[in-house]
C-alpha positions as a Python dict, from the first residue, in 0.01 Angstrom:
ca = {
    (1, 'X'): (0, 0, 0),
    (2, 'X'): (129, 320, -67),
    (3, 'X'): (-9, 558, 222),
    (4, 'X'): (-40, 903, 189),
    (5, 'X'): (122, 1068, -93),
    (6, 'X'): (460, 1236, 16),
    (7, 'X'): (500, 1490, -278),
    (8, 'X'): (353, 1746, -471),
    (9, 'X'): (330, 1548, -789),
    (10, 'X'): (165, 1297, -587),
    (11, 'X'): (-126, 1487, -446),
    (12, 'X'): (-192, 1653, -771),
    (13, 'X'): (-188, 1301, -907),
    (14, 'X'): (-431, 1172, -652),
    (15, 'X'): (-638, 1494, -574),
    (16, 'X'): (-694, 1556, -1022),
    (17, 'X'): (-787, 1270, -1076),
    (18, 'X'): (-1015, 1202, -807),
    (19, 'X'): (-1192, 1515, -858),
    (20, 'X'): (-1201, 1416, -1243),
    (21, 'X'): (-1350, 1053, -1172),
    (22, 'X'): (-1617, 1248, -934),
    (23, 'X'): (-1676, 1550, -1213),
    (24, 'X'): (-1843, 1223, -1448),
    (25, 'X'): (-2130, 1143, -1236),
    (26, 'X'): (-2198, 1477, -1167),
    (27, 'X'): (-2233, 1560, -1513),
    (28, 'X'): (-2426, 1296, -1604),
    (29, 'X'): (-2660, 1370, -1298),
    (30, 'X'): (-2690, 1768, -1450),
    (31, 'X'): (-2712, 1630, -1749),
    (32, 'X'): (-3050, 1462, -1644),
    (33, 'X'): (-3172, 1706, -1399),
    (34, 'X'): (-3148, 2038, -1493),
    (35, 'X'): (-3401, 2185, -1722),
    (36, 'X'): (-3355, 2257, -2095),
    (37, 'X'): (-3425, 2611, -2041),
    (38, 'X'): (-3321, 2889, -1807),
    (39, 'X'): (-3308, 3239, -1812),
    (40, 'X'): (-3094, 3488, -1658),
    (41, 'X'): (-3046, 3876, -1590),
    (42, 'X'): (-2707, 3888, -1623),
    (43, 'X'): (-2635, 3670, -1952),
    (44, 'X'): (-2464, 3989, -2112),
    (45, 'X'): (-2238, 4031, -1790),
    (46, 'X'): (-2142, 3643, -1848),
    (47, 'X'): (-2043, 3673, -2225),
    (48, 'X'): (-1881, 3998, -2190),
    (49, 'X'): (-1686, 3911, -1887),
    (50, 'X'): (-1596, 3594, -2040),
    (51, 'X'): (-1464, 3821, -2355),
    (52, 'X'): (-1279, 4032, -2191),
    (53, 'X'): (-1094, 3752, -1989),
    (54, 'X'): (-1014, 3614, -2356),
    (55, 'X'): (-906, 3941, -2452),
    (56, 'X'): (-683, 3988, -2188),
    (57, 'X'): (-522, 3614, -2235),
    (58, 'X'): (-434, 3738, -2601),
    (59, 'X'): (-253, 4036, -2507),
    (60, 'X'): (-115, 3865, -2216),
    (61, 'X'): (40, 3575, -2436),
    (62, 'X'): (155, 3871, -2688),
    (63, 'X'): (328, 4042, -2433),
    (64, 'X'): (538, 3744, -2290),
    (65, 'X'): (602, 3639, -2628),
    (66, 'X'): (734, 4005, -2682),
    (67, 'X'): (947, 4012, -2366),
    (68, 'X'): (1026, 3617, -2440),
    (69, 'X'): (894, 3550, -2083),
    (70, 'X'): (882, 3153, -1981),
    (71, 'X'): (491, 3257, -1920),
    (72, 'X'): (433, 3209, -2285),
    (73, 'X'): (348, 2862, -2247),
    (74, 'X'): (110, 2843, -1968),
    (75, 'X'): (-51, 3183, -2103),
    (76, 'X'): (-50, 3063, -2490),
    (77, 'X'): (-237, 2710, -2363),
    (78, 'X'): (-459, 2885, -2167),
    (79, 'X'): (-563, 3096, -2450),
    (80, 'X'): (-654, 2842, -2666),
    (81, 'X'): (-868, 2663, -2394),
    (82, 'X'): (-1044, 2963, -2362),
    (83, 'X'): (-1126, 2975, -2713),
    (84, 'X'): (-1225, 2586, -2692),
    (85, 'X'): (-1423, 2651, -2426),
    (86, 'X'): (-1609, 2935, -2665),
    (87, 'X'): (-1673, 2798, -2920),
    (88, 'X'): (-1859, 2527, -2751),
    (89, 'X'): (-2067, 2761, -2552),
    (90, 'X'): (-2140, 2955, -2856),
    (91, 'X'): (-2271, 2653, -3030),
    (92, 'X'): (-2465, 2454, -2761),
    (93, 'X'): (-2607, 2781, -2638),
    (94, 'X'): (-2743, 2909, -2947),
    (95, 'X'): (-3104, 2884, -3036),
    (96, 'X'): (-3205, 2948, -3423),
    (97, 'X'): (-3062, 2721, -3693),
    (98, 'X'): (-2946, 3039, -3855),
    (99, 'X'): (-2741, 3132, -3507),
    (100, 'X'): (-2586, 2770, -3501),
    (101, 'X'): (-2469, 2816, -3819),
    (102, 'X'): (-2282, 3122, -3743),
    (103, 'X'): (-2183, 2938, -3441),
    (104, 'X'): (-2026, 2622, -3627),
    (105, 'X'): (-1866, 2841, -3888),
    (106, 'X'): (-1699, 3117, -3611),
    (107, 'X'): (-1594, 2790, -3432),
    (108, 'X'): (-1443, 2611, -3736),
    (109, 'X'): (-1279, 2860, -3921),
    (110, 'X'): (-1152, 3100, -3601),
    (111, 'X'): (-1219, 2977, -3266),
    (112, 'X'): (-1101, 2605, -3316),
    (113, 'X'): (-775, 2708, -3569),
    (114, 'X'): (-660, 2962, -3312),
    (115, 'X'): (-741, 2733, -3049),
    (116, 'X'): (-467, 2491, -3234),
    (117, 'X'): (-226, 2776, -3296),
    (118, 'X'): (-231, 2882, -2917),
    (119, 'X'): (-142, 2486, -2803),
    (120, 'X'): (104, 2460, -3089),
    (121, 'X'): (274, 2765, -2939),
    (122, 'X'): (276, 2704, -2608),
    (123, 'X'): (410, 2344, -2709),
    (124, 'X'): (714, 2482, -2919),
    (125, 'X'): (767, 2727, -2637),
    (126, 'X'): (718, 2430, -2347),
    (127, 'X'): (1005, 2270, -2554),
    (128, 'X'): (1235, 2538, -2608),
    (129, 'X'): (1232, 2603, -2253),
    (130, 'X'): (1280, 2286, -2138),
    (131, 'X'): (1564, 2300, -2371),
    (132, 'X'): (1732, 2558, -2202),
    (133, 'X'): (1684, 2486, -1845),
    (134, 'X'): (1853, 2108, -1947),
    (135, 'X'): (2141, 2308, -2097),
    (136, 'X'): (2149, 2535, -1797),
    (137, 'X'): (2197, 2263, -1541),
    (138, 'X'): (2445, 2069, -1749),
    (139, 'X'): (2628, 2382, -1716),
    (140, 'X'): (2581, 2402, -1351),
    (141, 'X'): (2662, 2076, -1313),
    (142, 'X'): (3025, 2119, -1468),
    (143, 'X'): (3081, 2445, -1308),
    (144, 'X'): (3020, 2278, -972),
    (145, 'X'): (3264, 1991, -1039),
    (146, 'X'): (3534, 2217, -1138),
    (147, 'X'): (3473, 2427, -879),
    (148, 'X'): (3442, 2134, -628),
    (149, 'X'): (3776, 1958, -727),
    (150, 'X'): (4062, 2062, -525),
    (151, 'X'): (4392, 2061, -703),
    (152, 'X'): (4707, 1930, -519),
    (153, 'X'): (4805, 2269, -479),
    (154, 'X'): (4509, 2326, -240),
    (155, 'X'): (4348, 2521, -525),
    (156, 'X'): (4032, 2474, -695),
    (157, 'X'): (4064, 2311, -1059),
    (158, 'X'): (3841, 2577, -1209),
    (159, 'X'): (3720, 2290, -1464),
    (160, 'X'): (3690, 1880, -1466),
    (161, 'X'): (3982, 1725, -1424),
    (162, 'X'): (4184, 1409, -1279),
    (163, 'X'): (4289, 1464, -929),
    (164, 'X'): (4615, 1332, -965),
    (165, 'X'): (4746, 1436, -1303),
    (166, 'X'): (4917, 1123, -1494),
    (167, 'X'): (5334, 1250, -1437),
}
């Protein structure tokens, strides 16, 4: 048995997917309970606010691509959630066949496409930092031998090296 999980990995491991397994039966109870309509006082609130929050993910992920900030990844994924996440409610929520069309063809030919472009971004970016911070501690890594290895002078090596030089 394995106990209680010791790290962070772990808990996010164990806490996700728990609250994932629990999110199915909940849907699927909404899905049969609530009613097929509803009406609200603040639906343009909702789909403005939601806007603006997409706006400002946009010119977030702009500006850390700009300043080449290691936030371009999380900010570039979570853009093109956001416009997943749109494009379905603007086609399940719509009404009039007319509307629904609009809906599918905003979704397919913007939402969805920049959706792709904003994961393939943040992937290349993922990767490119990942990249870097491999080459950064390969470089730590030397510098800390070199500076760890004590010549037979008493003085450090500066750089990888035998101990005891061959004569």
């Amino acid at each position: 048995m394995q106990g209680v999980p010791k790290t962070l990995r772990h808990w996010v491991v164990v806490c996700f997917a728990a609250v994932g397994i629990g999110l199915l039966p909940w849907s699927v109870l909404l899905s049969a309970t609530l009613k097929a309509h509803h009406e609200t006082r603040h639906w343009d609130l909702a789909w403005s606010g939601f806007d603006t929050g997409l706006a400002a993910l946009f010119i977030l992920t702009a500006i850390a691509a700009h300043r080449r900030s290691p936030w371009i990844a999380p900010l570039a994924a979570a853009t093109g959630t956001v416009l997943v996440v749109d494009a379905w409610f603007d086609i399940v929520l719509e009404s009039h066949a007319d509307e629904i069309r609009n809906a599918v063809m905003l979704a397919v030919f913007a939402e969805l496409p920049g959706a792709i472009l904003c994961f393939w971004v943040a992937y290349r970016a993922e990767r490119v930092v990942s990249h870097l911070v491999a080459a950064a501690e390969r470089a730590a890594q030397r510098n800390l031998v070199g500076v760890l290895e004590v010549a037979a002078d008493g003085q450090s090596a500066g750089e990888a090296r035998h101990a005891d030089p061959p004569a």
